[in-house]
Structure formats: C-alpha cells, structure tokens
Amino acid sequence: MLGDDAELTAAVRAARDGDETAFRAVYRAVHPRLLGYVRTLVGEPDAEDVASEAWLQIARDLERFTGDADRFRGWAARIARNRALDHIRMRGRRPAIGGDETELTGRAAESDTAGEAMEALATDRALSLISRLPQDQAEAVVLRVVVGLDAKSAAETLGKRPGAVRTAAHRGLKRLAELLGADPEAHPEPAGVLDALPPQRQPRRRTVTSASVTQMRTRTQKDM
C-alpha cells in the first residue's frame, strides 16, 4: 500500500507511462476506497461489477490523465460514479436523493468535516449505517472521508458547489453520530477509516483484479 500522496502521485505518473507494476500499486491503494463509494451508490450485490467496469475505463484512459494523487482520486471517483449511474439506469432504478440541493448552499460546515468523520467512521457498523443517510449526504461523506477527496474535488465529482458538499457531509456526519448513539452495537474504536472498510467479498461473477486490469491496459495500449 502506498504510504502518502507523494508516493501515489509518483505511481500514477509511472503507470500513465506504461509501468504495470506501478499501476498495480495504484490499484491496491485506491480500489478499497473506490469500492466503498460504489457500494454507497449501487449497493453491495453489484458493487464489485461496477467497480470493475470503472477500473477498465481507468486503465483505458489513464494515458490521457494529468495531475497529482488528489486529482487522480477525484478523476477515478467521477468515472466510478458515471459507471454506477449507468448501472442504475440500466436496472431501471434511481438513487434516492434526499432533500433539495439548494438548501445546502447557504453556508459551509462550521467544524472540521474530516476530523469528525475519523471518529464517526471508526467501526464497520458505522459504515453500514451510511446507507441509511440521504443519498446526497452519503455520497458527500464517503467522497470526503473514505475516498479522501477535498471539498473542491468532491464537488467536481458530484457536479455541486464545494459549500454544498461540505454542508451535506456535515449533516450526514451529524446524522451518522445520532444513529451511532442510538445503536447499542456501535462502539467506536481507535481504528483508521481505511481499516474500518468492510472486507471485500469474493465476486460472484466477473471481477477485475489489478493483474487483469493491467492486462487490459496493455491490450488497450496496443490497440491505440
């Protein structure tokens, strides 16, 4: 696992230049968080397949990407979100968007969103409660805390204003804290956010691993 943004930035740039080992390192660093975001959008049963489709597009388009680690996470999240929305449309379902977005543009959160989330997302049970949040709040919380985007990158992913994303995340965290307080099984532990991510399920159908993604990337480069 890559230790910091500088290492991830270097790995992304090397992967963009065709280094397959670097691409596998990028995949291992980003995939667990990206999968957590996709689960928020499409649910557990379909998350692996949708994330696989996202990684195939990431592998195909990486040579045209420019930017650092944070921009890469935002770019990957936008691709994953588009694939998830395509999946939702194909299945004839719509995400349950909670509330009117215009009510979120009044003011930004007063407190440190990421800091609160580090405490609120300390258990697997807390992550399962995210699915009970309104969709806009759930996406904001996961993008800001689990994926690790700043407010600007998260806003670009969602097509909203940074202030709206900060406020949605703040409200989502506040509601999550209320749910945690009402849940007798929730006992926060001093674990990191990534450690709190649910373990990845063994896929039931087609799944793209880092090795298969790099193989797809190699074939794609040869075809271009």
Coordinates of C-alpha atoms in Angstrom, one line a residue:
M1 CA 0.0 0.0 0.0
L2 CA 1.3 3.4 -0.9
G3 CA 2.0 5.4 2.2
D4 CA 1.3 9.0 1.2
D5 CA 0.1 11.3 -1.6
A6 CA 3.6 11.9 -2.9
E7 CA 4.1 8.1 -3.4
L8 CA 0.7 7.8 -5.1
T9 CA 1.4 10.7 -7.4
A10 CA 4.7 9.1 -8.5
A11 CA 3.0 5.8 -9.0
V12 CA 0.2 7.3 -11.1
R13 CA 2.6 9.1 -13.3
A14 CA 4.7 5.9 -13.8
A15 CA 1.5 3.9 -14.5
R16 CA 0.5 6.5 -17.1
D17 CA 3.8 6.0 -18.8
G18 CA 3.2 2.2 -19.0
D19 CA 4.7 0.9 -15.8
E20 CA 2.4 -2.1 -15.0
T21 CA 3.9 -2.6 -11.5
A22 CA 3.1 1.0 -10.7
F23 CA -0.4 0.5 -12.0
R24 CA -0.9 -2.4 -9.7
A25 CA 0.3 -0.3 -6.8
V26 CA -2.2 2.4 -7.7
Y27 CA -5.0 -0.1 -7.9
R28 CA -4.2 -1.6 -4.5
A29 CA -4.0 1.9 -2.9
V30 CA -7.2 3.3 -4.4
H31 CA -9.5 0.3 -5.0
P32 CA -10.8 -0.3 -1.4
R33 CA -11.9 3.3 -1.0
L34 CA -13.4 3.4 -4.5
L35 CA -15.3 0.2 -3.9
G36 CA -16.7 1.7 -0.7
Y37 CA -18.0 4.7 -2.7
V38 CA -19.6 2.4 -5.4
R39 CA -21.3 0.4 -2.6
T40 CA -22.9 3.7 -1.5
L41 CA -24.4 4.1 -5.0
V42 CA -25.5 0.7 -6.1
G43 CA -25.5 -1.5 -3.0
E44 CA -23.5 -4.5 -2.0
P45 CA -24.5 -7.1 -4.6
D46 CA -23.5 -5.1 -7.7
A47 CA -20.6 -3.0 -6.3
E48 CA -17.8 -5.4 -7.4
D49 CA -19.0 -5.5 -11.0
V50 CA -19.5 -1.7 -11.3
A51 CA -16.1 -1.1 -9.7
S52 CA -14.6 -3.5 -12.2
E53 CA -16.1 -1.6 -15.1
A54 CA -14.7 1.6 -13.7
W55 CA -11.2 0.2 -13.5
L56 CA -11.4 -1.0 -17.1
Q57 CA -12.1 2.6 -18.1
I58 CA -9.4 4.0 -15.8
A59 CA -6.9 1.6 -17.4
R60 CA -8.0 2.6 -20.9
D61 CA -7.9 6.3 -20.3
L62 CA -5.0 6.7 -17.9
E63 CA -2.5 7.9 -20.5
R64 CA -4.7 11.0 -21.0
F65 CA -4.8 11.8 -17.3
T66 CA -2.7 14.6 -15.8
G67 CA -2.4 15.6 -12.2
D68 CA -1.4 14.5 -8.7
A69 CA -2.8 11.9 -6.3
D70 CA -5.8 14.0 -5.2
R71 CA -6.8 14.8 -8.8
F72 CA -6.4 11.1 -9.6
R73 CA -8.8 10.1 -6.8
G74 CA -11.3 12.6 -8.0
W75 CA -11.0 11.5 -11.6
A76 CA -11.4 7.9 -10.6
A77 CA -14.4 8.7 -8.4
R78 CA -16.1 10.5 -11.3
I79 CA -15.6 7.5 -13.6
A80 CA -16.9 5.2 -10.9
R81 CA -19.9 7.4 -10.3
N82 CA -20.7 7.5 -14.1
R83 CA -20.5 3.8 -14.3
A84 CA -22.7 3.4 -11.2
L85 CA -25.3 5.8 -12.7
D86 CA -25.3 3.9 -16.0
H87 CA -25.9 0.7 -14.0
I88 CA -28.7 2.3 -12.1
R89 CA -30.4 3.4 -15.3
M90 CA -29.9 0.0 -16.9
R91 CA -31.6 -1.6 -13.9
G92 CA -34.4 0.9 -14.0
R93 CA -33.7 2.3 -10.6
R94 CA -32.9 5.8 -9.4
P95 CA -30.8 6.8 -6.5
A96 CA -32.8 8.1 -3.5
I97 CA -31.7 11.7 -3.4
G98 CA -32.7 13.2 0.0
G99 CA -33.8 16.8 0.1
D100 CA -33.4 19.7 -2.2
E101 CA -29.8 20.5 -3.0
T102 CA -30.5 24.3 -3.0
E103 CA -31.0 24.1 0.8
L104 CA -27.4 23.0 1.2
T105 CA -25.8 26.1 -0.4
G106 CA -26.5 28.5 2.4
R107 CA -23.3 28.0 4.4
A108 CA -20.4 25.6 4.8
A109 CA -20.0 23.4 7.8
E110 CA -18.6 25.2 10.9
S111 CA -16.5 22.3 12.1
D112 CA -13.8 20.0 10.6
T113 CA -15.7 17.5 8.5
A114 CA -12.9 15.1 8.0
G115 CA -12.0 15.2 11.7
E116 CA -15.5 14.3 12.8
A117 CA -15.7 11.6 10.3
M118 CA -12.5 10.0 11.6
E119 CA -14.3 9.4 14.8
A120 CA -17.8 8.6 13.4
L121 CA -16.5 6.0 10.9
A122 CA -14.4 4.1 13.4
T123 CA -16.4 0.8 13.2
D124 CA -17.8 -1.4 10.5
R125 CA -21.2 -0.8 11.9
A126 CA -20.9 2.9 11.3
L127 CA -20.1 2.3 7.6
S128 CA -23.2 0.1 7.3
L129 CA -25.3 3.0 8.7
I130 CA -24.2 5.3 5.9
S131 CA -26.7 3.5 3.6
R132 CA -29.4 5.0 5.8
L133 CA -28.4 8.5 5.1
P134 CA -30.0 10.6 2.2
Q135 CA -28.1 9.8 -0.9
D136 CA -26.5 13.3 -1.2
Q137 CA -25.2 13.1 2.3
A138 CA -24.0 9.5 1.9
E139 CA -22.0 10.4 -1.2
A140 CA -20.5 13.5 0.4
V141 CA -19.4 11.6 3.5
V142 CA -17.9 8.8 1.5
L143 CA -16.1 11.0 -1.0
R144 CA -14.7 13.3 1.7
V145 CA -13.7 10.7 4.2
V146 CA -13.4 7.3 2.7
V147 CA -12.2 8.2 -0.8
G148 CA -10.2 11.1 0.7
L149 CA -11.2 14.0 -1.6
D150 CA -11.1 17.6 -0.6
A151 CA -14.3 19.6 -0.9
K152 CA -13.4 21.0 -4.4
S153 CA -12.7 17.6 -5.9
A154 CA -15.8 16.0 -4.3
A155 CA -17.9 18.9 -5.7
E156 CA -16.5 18.3 -9.2
T157 CA -17.3 14.7 -8.9
L158 CA -20.9 15.4 -7.8
G159 CA -21.5 18.4 -10.0
K160 CA -22.2 20.6 -7.0
R161 CA -20.7 23.6 -5.2
P162 CA -17.9 22.9 -2.6
G163 CA -20.0 24.6 0.1
A164 CA -23.0 22.3 -0.7
V165 CA -20.7 19.3 -0.4
R166 CA -19.2 20.5 2.9
T167 CA -22.7 21.1 4.3
A168 CA -24.0 17.8 3.1
A169 CA -21.1 16.0 4.6
H170 CA -21.5 17.9 7.9
R171 CA -25.2 17.0 8.0
G172 CA -24.5 13.4 7.1
L173 CA -21.9 13.1 9.9
K174 CA -24.3 14.7 12.4
R175 CA -27.0 12.2 11.4
L176 CA -24.5 9.3 11.5
A177 CA -23.4 10.3 15.0
E178 CA -27.1 10.2 16.0
L179 CA -27.5 6.8 14.5
L180 CA -24.3 5.6 16.2
G181 CA -25.6 7.0 19.6
A182 CA -28.9 5.2 19.2
D183 CA -27.2 1.9 18.2
P184 CA -26.2 -0.3 21.2
E185 CA -23.9 -2.3 19.0
A186 CA -21.8 0.7 17.9
H187 CA -18.7 1.1 20.0
P188 CA -16.1 3.4 18.3
E189 CA -12.6 2.0 18.3
P190 CA -9.3 3.8 17.5
A191 CA -9.1 2.4 14.0
G192 CA -8.3 4.3 10.9
V193 CA -11.0 4.9 8.3
L194 CA -9.5 2.5 5.8
D195 CA -9.2 -0.2 8.4
A196 CA -12.9 0.2 9.1
L197 CA -13.8 -0.6 5.5
P198 CA -15.8 -3.8 5.2
P199 CA -13.8 -6.7 3.8
Q200 CA -14.1 -7.2 0.1
R201 CA -16.4 -10.0 -0.9
Q202 CA -15.3 -12.7 -3.3
P203 CA -17.0 -11.8 -6.5
R204 CA -19.8 -14.0 -7.7
R205 CA -19.4 -13.1 -11.4
R206 CA -16.8 -11.1 -13.4
T207 CA -14.3 -9.2 -11.3
V208 CA -11.3 -7.3 -12.5
T209 CA -8.2 -7.6 -10.3
S210 CA -5.1 -5.5 -10.5
A211 CA -3.5 -8.1 -12.7
S212 CA -6.4 -8.3 -15.1
V213 CA -6.7 -4.5 -15.3
T214 CA -3.1 -4.2 -16.2
Q215 CA -3.5 -6.9 -18.9
M216 CA -6.5 -4.9 -20.2
R217 CA -4.4 -1.8 -20.1
T218 CA -1.6 -3.5 -22.1
R219 CA -4.1 -4.7 -24.8
T220 CA -5.7 -1.3 -24.9
Q221 CA -2.4 0.4 -25.5
K222 CA -1.5 -2.0 -28.3
D223 CA -4.9 -1.3 -30.0
M224 CA -4.4 2.5 -29.9

